Short mmCIF file of C-alpha atoms and ligand atoms in Angstrom, two decimals:
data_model
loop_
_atom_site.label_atom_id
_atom_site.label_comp_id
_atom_site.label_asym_id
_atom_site.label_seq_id
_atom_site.Cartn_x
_atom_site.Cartn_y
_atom_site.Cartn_z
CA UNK U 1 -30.49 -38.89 16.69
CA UNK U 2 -30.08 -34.83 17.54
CA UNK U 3 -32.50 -33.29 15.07
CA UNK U 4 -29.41 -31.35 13.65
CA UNK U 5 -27.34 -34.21 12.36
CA UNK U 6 -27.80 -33.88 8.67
CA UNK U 7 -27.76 -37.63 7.42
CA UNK U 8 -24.55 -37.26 4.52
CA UNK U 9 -26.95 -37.74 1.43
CA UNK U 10 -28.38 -34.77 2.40
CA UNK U 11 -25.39 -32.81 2.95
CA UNK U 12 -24.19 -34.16 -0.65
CA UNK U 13 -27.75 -33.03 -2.18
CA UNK U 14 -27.76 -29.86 -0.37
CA UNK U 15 -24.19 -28.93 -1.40
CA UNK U 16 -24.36 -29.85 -5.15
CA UNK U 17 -27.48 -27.54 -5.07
CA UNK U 18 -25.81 -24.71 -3.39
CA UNK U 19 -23.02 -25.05 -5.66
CA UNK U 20 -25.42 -24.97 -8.51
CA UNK U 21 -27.02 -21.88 -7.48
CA UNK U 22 -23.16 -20.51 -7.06
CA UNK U 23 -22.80 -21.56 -10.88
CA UNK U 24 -25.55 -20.20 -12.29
CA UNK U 25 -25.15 -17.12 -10.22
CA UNK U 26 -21.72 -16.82 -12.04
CA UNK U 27 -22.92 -17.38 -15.27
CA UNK U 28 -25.42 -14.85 -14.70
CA UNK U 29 -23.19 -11.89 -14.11
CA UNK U 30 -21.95 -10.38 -17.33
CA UNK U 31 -25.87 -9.97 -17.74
CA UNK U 32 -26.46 -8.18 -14.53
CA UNK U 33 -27.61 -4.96 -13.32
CA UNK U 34 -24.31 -3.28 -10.76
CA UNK U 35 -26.97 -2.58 -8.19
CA UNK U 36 -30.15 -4.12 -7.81
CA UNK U 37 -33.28 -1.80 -8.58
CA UNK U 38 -34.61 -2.56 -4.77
CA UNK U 39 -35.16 0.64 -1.85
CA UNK U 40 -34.54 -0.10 1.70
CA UNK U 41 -37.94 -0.91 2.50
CA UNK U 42 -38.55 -3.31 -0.14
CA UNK U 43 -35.09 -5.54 1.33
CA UNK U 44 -36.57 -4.69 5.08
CA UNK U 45 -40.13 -6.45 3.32
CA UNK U 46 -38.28 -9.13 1.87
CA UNK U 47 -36.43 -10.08 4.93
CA UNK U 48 -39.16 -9.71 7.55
CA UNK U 49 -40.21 -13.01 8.02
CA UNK U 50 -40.52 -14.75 11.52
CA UNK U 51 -38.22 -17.49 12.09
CA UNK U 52 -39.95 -21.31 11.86
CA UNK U 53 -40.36 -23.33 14.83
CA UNK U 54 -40.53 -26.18 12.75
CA UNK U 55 -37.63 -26.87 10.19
CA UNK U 56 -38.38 -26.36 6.55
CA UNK U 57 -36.01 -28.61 4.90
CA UNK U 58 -34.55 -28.09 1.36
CA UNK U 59 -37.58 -25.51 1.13
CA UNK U 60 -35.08 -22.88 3.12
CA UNK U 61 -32.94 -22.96 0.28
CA UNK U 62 -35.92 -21.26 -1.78
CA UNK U 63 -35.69 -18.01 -0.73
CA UNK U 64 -31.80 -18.01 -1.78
CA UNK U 65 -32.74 -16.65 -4.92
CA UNK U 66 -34.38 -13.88 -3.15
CA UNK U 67 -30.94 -13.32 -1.07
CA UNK U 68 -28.75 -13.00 -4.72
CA UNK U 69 -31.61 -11.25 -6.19
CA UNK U 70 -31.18 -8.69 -3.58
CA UNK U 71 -27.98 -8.59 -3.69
CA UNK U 72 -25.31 -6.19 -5.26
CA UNK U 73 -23.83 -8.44 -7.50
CA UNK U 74 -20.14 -8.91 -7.82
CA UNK U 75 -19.82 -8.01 -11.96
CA UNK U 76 -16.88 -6.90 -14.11
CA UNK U 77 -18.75 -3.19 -14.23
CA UNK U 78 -18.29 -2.99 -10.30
CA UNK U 79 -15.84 -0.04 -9.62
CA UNK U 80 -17.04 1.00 -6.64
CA UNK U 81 -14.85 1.93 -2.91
CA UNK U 82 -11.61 -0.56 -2.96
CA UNK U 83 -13.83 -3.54 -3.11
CA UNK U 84 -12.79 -7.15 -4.16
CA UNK U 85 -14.20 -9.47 -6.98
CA UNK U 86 -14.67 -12.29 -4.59
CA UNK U 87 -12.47 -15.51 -6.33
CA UNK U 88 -14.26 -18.22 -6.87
CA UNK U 89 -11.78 -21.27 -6.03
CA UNK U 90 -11.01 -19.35 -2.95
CA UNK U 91 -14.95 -19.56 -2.18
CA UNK U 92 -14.75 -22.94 -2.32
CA UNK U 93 -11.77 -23.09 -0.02
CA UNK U 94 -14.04 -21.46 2.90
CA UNK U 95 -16.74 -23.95 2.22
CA UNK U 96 -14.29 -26.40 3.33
CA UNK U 97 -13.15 -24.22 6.30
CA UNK U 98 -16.38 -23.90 7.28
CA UNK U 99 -17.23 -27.81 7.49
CA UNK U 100 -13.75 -28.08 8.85
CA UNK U 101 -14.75 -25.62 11.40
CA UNK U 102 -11.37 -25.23 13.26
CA UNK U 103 -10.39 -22.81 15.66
CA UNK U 104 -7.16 -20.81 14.77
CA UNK U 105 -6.59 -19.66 17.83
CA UNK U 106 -3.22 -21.42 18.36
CA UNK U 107 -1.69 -24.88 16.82
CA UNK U 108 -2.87 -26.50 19.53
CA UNK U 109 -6.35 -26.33 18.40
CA UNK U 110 -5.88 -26.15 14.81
CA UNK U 111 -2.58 -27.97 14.06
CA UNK U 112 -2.61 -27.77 9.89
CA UNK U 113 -4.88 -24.27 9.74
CA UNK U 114 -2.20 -22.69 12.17
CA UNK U 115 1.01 -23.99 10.47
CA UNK U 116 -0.44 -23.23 7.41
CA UNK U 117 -1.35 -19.46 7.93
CA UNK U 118 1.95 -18.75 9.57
CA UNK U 119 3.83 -20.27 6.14
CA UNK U 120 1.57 -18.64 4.05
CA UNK U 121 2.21 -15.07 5.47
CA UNK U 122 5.79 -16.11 5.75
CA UNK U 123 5.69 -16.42 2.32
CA UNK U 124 3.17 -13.35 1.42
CA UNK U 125 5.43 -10.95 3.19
CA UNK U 126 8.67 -12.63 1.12
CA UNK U 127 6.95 -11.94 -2.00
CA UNK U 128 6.16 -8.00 -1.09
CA UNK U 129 10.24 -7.93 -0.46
CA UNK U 130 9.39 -8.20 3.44
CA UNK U 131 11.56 -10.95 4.11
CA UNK U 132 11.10 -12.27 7.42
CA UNK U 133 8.01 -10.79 8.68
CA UNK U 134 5.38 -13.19 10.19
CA UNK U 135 1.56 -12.29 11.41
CA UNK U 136 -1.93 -13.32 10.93
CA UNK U 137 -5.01 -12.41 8.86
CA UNK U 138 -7.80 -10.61 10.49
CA UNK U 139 -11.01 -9.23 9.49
CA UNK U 140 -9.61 -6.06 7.71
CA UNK U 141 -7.49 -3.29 7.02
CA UNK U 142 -9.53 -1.41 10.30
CA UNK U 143 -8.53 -4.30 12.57
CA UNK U 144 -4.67 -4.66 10.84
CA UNK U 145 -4.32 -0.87 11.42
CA UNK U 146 -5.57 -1.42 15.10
CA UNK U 147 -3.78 -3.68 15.97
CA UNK U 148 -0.42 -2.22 13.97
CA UNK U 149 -0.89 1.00 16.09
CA UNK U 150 -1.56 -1.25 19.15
CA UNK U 151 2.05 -2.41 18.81
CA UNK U 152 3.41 1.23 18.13
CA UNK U 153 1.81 2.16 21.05
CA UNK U 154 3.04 -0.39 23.59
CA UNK U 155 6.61 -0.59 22.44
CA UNK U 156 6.82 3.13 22.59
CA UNK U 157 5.00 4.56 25.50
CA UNK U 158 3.76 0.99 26.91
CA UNK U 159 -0.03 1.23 28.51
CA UNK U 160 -1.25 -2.47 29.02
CA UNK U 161 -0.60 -2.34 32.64
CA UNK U 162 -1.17 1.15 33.68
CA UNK U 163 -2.81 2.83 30.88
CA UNK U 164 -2.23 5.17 28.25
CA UNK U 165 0.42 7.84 28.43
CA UNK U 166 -0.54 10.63 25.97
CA UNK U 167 1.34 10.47 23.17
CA UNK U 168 0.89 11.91 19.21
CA UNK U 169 0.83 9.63 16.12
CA UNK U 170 1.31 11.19 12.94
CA UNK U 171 -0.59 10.40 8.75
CA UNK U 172 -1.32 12.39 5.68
CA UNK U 173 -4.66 14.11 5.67
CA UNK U 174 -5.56 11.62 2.78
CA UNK U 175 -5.29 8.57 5.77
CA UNK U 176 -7.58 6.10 6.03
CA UNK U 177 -10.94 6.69 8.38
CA UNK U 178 -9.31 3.59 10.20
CA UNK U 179 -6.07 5.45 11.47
CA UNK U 180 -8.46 8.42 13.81
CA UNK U 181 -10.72 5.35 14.70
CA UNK U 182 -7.80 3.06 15.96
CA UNK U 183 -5.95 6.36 17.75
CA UNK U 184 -9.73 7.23 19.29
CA UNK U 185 -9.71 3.10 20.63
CA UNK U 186 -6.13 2.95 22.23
CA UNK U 187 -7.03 6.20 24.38
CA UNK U 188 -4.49 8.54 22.87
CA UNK U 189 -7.32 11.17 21.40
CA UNK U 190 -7.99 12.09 18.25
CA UNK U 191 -6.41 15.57 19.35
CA UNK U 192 -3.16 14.03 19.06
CA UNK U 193 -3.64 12.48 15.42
CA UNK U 194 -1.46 15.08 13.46
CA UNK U 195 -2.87 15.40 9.70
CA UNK U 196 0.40 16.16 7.60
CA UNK U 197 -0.37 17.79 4.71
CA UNK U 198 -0.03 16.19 1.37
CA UNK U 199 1.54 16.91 -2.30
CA UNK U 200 0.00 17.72 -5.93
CA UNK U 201 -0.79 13.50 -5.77
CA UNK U 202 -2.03 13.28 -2.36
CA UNK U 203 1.08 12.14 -0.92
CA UNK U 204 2.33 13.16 2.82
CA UNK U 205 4.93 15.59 2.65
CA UNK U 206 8.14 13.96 4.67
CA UNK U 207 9.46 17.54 5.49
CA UNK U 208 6.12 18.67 7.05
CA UNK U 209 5.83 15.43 8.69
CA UNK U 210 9.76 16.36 9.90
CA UNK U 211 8.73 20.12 11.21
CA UNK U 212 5.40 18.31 13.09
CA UNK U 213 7.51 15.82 14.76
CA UNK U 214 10.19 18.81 16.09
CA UNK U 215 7.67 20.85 17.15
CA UNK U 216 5.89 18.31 18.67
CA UNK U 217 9.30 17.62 20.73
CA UNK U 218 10.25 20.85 21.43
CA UNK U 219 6.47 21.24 22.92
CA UNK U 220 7.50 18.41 25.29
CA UNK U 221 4.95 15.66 23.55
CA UNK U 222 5.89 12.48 22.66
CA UNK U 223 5.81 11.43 19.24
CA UNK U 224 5.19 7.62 18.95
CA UNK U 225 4.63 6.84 15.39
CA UNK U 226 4.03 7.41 12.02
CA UNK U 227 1.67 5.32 9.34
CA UNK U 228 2.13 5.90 6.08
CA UNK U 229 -0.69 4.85 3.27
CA UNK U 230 0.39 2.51 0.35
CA UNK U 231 -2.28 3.29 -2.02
CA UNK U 232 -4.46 6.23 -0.36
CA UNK U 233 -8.51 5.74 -0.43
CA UNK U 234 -9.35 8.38 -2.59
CA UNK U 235 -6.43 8.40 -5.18
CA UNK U 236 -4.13 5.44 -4.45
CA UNK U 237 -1.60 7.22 -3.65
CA UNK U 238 1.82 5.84 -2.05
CA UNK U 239 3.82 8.27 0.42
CA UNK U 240 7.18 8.39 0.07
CA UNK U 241 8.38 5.34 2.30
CA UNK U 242 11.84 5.72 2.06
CA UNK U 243 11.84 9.25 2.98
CA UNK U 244 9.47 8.89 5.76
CA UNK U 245 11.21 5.85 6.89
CA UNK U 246 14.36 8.04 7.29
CA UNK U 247 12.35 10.43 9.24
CA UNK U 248 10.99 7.48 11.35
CA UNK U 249 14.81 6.46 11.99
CA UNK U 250 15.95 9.73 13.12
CA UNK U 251 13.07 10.04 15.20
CA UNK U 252 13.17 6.34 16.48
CA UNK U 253 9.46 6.54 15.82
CA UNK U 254 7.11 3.22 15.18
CA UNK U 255 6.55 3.11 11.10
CA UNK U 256 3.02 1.48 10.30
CA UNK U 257 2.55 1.16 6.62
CA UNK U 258 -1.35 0.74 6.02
CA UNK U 259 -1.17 -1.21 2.81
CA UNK U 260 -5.01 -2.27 2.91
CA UNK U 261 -5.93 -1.04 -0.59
CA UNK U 262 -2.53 -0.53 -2.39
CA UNK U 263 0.25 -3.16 -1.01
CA UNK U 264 -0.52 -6.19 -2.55
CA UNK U 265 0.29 -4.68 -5.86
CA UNK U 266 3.94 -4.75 -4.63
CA UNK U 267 3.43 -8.02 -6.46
CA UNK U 268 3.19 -7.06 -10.26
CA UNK U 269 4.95 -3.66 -9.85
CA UNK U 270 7.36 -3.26 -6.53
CA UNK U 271 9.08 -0.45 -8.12
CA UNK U 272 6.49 1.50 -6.66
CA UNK U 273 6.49 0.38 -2.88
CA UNK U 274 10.20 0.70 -2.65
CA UNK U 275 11.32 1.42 0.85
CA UNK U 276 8.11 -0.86 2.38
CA UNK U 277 10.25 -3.56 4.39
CA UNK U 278 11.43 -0.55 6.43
CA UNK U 279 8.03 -0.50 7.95
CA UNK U 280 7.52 -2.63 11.68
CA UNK U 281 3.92 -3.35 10.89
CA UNK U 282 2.05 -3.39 7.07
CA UNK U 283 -1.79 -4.00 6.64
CA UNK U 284 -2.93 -5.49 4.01
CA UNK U 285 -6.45 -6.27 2.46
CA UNK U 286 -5.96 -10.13 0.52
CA UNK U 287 -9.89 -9.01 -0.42
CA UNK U 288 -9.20 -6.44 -1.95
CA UNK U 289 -6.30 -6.77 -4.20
CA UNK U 290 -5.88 -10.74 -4.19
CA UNK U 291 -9.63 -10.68 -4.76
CA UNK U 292 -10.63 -12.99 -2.07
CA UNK U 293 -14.13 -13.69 -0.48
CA UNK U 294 -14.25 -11.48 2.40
CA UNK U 295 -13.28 -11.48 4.92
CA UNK U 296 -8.87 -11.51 4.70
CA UNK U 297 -7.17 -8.70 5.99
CA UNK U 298 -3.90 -9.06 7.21
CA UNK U 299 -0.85 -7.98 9.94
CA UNK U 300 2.22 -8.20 8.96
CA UNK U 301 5.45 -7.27 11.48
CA UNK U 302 8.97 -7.58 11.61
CA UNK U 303 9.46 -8.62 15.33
CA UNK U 304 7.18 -10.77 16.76
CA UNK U 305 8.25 -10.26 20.05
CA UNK U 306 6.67 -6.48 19.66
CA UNK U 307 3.53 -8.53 18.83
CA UNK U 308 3.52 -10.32 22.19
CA UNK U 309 4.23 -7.39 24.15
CA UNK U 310 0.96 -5.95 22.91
CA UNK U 311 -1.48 -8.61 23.16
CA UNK U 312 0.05 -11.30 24.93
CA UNK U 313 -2.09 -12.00 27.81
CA UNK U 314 -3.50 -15.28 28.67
CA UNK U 315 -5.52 -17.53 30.90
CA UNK U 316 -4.31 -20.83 32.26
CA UNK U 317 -6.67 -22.60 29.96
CA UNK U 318 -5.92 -21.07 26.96
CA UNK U 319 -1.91 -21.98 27.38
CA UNK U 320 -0.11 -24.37 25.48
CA UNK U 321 1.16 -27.15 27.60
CA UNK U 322 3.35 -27.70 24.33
CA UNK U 323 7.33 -27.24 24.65
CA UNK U 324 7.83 -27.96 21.01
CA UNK U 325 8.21 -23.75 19.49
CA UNK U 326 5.43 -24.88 16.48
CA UNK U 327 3.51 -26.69 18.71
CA UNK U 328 3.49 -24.03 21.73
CA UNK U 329 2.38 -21.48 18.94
CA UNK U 330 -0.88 -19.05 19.67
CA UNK U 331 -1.94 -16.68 17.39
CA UNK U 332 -3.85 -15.01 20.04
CA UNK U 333 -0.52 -13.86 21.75
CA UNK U 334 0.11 -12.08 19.21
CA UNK U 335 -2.85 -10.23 17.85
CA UNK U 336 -6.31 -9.08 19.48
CA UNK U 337 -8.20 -12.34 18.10
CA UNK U 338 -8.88 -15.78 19.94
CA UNK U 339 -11.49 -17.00 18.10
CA UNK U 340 -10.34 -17.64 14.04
CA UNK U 341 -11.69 -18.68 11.30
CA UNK U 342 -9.58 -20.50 8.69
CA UNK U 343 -9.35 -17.56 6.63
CA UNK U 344 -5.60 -18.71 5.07
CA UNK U 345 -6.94 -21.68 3.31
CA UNK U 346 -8.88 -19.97 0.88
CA UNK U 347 -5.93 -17.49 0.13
CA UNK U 348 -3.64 -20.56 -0.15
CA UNK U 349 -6.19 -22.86 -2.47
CA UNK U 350 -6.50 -19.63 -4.72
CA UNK U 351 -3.07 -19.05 -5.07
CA UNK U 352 -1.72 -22.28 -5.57
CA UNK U 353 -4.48 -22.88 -7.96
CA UNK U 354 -4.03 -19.87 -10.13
CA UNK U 355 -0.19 -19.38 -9.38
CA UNK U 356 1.31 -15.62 -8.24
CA UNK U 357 1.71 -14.96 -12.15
CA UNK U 358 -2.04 -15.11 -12.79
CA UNK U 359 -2.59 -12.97 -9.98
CA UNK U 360 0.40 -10.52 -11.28
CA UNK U 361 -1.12 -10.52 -14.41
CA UNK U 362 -4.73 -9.74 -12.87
CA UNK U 363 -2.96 -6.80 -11.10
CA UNK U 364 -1.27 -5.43 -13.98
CA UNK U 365 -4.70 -5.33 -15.81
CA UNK U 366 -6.40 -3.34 -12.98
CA UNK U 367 -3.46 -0.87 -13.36
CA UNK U 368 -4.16 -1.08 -17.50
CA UNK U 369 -8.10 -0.24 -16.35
CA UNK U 370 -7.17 2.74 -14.62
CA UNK U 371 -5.47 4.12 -17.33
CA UNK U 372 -7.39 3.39 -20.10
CA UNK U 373 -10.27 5.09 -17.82
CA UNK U 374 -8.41 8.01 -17.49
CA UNK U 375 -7.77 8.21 -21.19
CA UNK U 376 -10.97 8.36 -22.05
CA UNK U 377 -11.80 10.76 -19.69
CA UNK U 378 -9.17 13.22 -21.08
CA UNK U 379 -10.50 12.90 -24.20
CA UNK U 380 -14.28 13.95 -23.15
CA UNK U 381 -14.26 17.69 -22.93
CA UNK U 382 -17.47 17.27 -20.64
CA UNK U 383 -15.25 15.78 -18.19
CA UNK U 384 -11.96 16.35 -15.94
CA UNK U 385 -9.76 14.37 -14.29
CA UNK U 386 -9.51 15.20 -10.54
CA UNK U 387 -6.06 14.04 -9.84
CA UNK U 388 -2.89 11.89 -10.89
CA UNK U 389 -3.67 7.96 -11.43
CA UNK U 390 -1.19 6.91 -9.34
CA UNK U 391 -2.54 3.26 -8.95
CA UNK U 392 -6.05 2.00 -9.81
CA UNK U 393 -8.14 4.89 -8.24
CA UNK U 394 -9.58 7.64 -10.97
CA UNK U 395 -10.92 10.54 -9.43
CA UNK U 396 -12.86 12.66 -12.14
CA UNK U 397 -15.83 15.48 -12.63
CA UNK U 398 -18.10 16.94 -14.79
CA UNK U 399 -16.62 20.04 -15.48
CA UNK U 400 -18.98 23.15 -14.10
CA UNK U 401 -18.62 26.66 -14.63
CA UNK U 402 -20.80 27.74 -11.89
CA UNK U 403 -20.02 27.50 -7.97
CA UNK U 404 -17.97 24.80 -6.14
CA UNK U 405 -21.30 24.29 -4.22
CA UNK U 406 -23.08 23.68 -7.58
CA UNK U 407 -20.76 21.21 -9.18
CA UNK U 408 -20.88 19.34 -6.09
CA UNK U 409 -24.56 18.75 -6.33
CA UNK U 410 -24.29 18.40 -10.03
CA UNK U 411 -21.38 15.78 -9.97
CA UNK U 412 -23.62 13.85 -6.71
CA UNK U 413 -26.85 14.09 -8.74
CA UNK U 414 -24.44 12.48 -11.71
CA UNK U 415 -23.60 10.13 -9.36
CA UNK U 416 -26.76 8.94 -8.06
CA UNK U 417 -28.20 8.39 -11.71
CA UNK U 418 -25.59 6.23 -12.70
CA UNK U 419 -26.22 4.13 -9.93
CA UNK U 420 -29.61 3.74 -10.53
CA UNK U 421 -29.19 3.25 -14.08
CA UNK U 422 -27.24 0.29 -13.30
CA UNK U 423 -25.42 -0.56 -16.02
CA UNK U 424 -21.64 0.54 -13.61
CA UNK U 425 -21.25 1.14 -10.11
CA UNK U 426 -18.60 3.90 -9.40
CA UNK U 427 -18.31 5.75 -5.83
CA UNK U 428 -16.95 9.21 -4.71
CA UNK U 429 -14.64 10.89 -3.27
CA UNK U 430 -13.88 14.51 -1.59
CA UNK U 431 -10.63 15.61 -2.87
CA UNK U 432 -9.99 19.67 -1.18
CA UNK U 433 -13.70 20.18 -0.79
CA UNK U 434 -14.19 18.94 -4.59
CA UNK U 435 -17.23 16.24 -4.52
CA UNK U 436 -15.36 13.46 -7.60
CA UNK U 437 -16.91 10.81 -8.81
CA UNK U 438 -14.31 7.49 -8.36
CA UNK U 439 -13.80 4.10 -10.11
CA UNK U 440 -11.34 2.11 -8.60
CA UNK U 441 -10.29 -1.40 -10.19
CA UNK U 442 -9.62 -3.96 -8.01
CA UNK U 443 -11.48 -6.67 -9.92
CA UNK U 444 -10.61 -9.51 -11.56
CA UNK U 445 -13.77 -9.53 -13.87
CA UNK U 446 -13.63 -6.24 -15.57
CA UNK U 447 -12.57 -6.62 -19.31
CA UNK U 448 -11.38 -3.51 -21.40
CA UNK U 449 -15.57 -3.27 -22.83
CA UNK U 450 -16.62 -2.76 -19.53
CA UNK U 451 -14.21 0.38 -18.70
CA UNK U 452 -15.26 1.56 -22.31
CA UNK U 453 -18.71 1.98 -20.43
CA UNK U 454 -17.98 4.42 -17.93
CA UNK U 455 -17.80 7.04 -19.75
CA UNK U 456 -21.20 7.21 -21.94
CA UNK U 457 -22.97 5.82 -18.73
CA UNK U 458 -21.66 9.23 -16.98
CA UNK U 459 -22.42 11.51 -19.89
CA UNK U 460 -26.12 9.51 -20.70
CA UNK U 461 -26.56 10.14 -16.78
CA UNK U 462 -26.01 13.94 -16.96
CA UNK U 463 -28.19 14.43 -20.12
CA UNK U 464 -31.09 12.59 -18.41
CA UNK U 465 -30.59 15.14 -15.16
CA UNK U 466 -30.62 18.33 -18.10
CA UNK U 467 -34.28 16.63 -19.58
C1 PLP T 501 -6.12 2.69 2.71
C2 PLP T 501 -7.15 1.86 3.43
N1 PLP T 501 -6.93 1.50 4.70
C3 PLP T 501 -7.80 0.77 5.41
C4 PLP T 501 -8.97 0.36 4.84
C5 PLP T 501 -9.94 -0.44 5.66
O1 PLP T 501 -9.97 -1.76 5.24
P1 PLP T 501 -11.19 -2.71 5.63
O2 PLP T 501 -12.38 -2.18 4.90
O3 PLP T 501 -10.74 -4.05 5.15
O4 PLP T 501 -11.35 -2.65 7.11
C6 PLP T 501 -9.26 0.71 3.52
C7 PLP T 501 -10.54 0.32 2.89
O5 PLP T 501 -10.85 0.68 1.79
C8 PLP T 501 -8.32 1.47 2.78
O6 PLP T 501 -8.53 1.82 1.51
#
């Protein structure tokens, strides 16, 4: 027998202890520090261990505990970047995809996983008011926005054959670091990235974006497209879509709607996203705000044959010999991947087991978070809030007398002791050369107790740095 076939007791023994670990993990987190008290070196220590030439059996499982140990743990008091809570039916869903192993690269090789994605998105994009838009999950919101500018790109000033044409794309100077990186990757050059300028709450100004695009024109450029941000980084802010779609119309420009932190609240409140199904291609971040495992980004467009123009290119043995349209269908001529993972069937276990309500209702709670955070804030002199709440992002500050320089080291130093205290994890955020420290609730765990830390653990922070 190949020394890899596990006999099936084993794999039933192994499994039930994994999941036990899993369990106890879980039960362990309301207890647990937001960041473990470990430096680099001592993970580069822990992990520098040669790899055996003989197998070790169930004693590889040992140093697991090391692995969670080390780990930043996934807690309710986790309000750092625009980072997931990690759902734990849906982790059990890409167990199964795992052992299932199948290749989504087209239905050919992964007959249910294919079908299923493709209904599931069909019915993702329905719920966000997108009705009719189709696409595929992907690693992330940096791949989604890729690939959404990919398809600007070629159905505007088409370069798959002979390269690209130069050409200026156009976001709010609160965009995502994704939008530069994906313009830098298709050849068009940062250069011609145009940062409109935004409003009192960080959204893109649609008349500035206007004047860019004319004088653009009138310079003899070519302006290909624009990408909005539904739920910025550092504030969640939403630009106006219906305004900038209008400008997009007029301009017959491309409209990419990066949704990666903020669109999947479209669910619980889509008074705020109104205008979104204007867009031709919408990124969104399932681990983010459907609080998957990562990784589950997604692509979603409204013409599919845009989608093929861009990536469809393929080799005689990747082809479908299929005439049947479901059967004939490949992901892969329609988006940058060929190799898959069954990312949809942890999305689709979670949210058939919980239903869309719970997940509505796990939304609306984040939103609840963010306010009651900035309440509290409001009502501690010490502190200021940096800028509007607009979704689940608070930006806020000690307040400092002294130089802009000094309460940027002040508010870092602030920063950096709450971390290693432990007890919440927030991030930061540079909002007009301001350094703000940032909690952003995106997390399924966090009850109302744990936002009622944030603040003492930022004022018992700044009192330790005054001792
Ligand atoms: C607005 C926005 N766009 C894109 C991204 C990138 O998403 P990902 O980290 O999944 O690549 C993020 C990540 O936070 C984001 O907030």
């Amino acid at each position: 027998m190949n020394a890899l076939q596990l006999p099936l007791s084993e794999f039933r023994d192994l499994a039930a202890r994994v999941t036990a670990i899993a369990a106890d993990f879980l039960a362990g987190l309301p207890a647990q520090r937001a960041f473990p008290p470990v430096s680099g070196a001592e993970t580069a220590r822990a992990f520098d261990t040669p790899l055996p030439e003989e197998g070790m059996g169930t004693a590889a499982l040992d140093a697991l505990t090391q692995v969670l140990a080390l780990s930043r743990p996934p807690t309710g008091r986790f309000f750092g970047y625009v980072s997931g809570s990690g759902e734990p039916v849906a982790a059990l869903g890409d167990l199964l995809a795992s052992v299932l192993n199948q290749n989504v690269t087209a239905w050919r090789s992964a007959p249910a996983a294919a079908t299923l994605e493709r209904q599931l998105l069909r019915s993702l994009a329905g719920a966000l008011g997108c009705h009719g838009f189709t696409g595929s999950l992907c690693g992330g919101g940096s791949m989604a926005n890729l690939m959404g500018l990919a398809m600007a790109r070629e159905a505007c000033l088409p370069a798959n054959e002979r390269g690209a044409q130069p050409g200026v794309i156009y976001a709010s100077s609160e965009a995502h670091m994704s939008i530069p990186k994906a313009v830098a990757l298709l050849g068009l050059g940062r250069e011609n990235l145009r940062l409109i300028g935004a409003d009192e709450r960080y959204r893109m100004r649609p008349e500035a974006l206007h004047a860019a695009i004319a004088a653009d024109r009138a310079a003899g450029r070519t302006p290909i497209a624009v990408v909005a941000t539904g739920g910025t980084v550092n504030t969640g802010s939403i630009d106006p879509l219906p305004d900038i779609a209008a400008v997009c119309r007029e301009h017959r420009l491309w409209l990419h709607v990066d949704g990666a932190y903020g669109v999947l609240a479209a669910l619980a409140v889509p008074e705020l996203f109104a205008g979104l199904s204007a867009a031709d291609s919408l990124s969104l971040d399932p681990h983010k705000w459907l609080y998957q495992p990562l990784d589950c980004g997604a692509l979603l467009f409204r013409d599919a044959g845009a989608a093929r123009s861009a990536f469809c290119y393929s080799g005689d043995y990747a082809k479908s010999l299929a005439t049947d349209p479901v059967e004939a269908f490949a992901f892969f001529d329609e988006s940058l991947e060929l190799s898959r993972r069954f990312r949809a069937l942890k999305l689709w276990l979670s949210l058939r087991y919980h239903g869309l309500d719970a997940f509505r209702g796990a939304i609306r709670a984040d939103l609840r978070h963010a306010r009651q955070l900035a309440e509290r804030i409001s009502a501690t002199p010490a502190l200021e809030l940096a800028a509007p709440v607009e979704l689940s992002a608070v930006c806020f500050r000690w307040r400092h007398e002294g130089t802009q320089a000094d309460a940027n080291r002040l508010n870092a130093a602030i920063l950096q002791r709450v971390i290693e205290r432990g007890r919440v994890y927030l991030s930061n955020a540079t909002l007009g050369g301001r350094f703000v420290l940032r909690a952003c609730f995106v997390n399924h765990r966090t009850t109302d107790a744990d936002v009622e830390e944030v603040v003492p653990e930022v004022l018992r922070a700044a009192r330790e740095l005054q001792q």
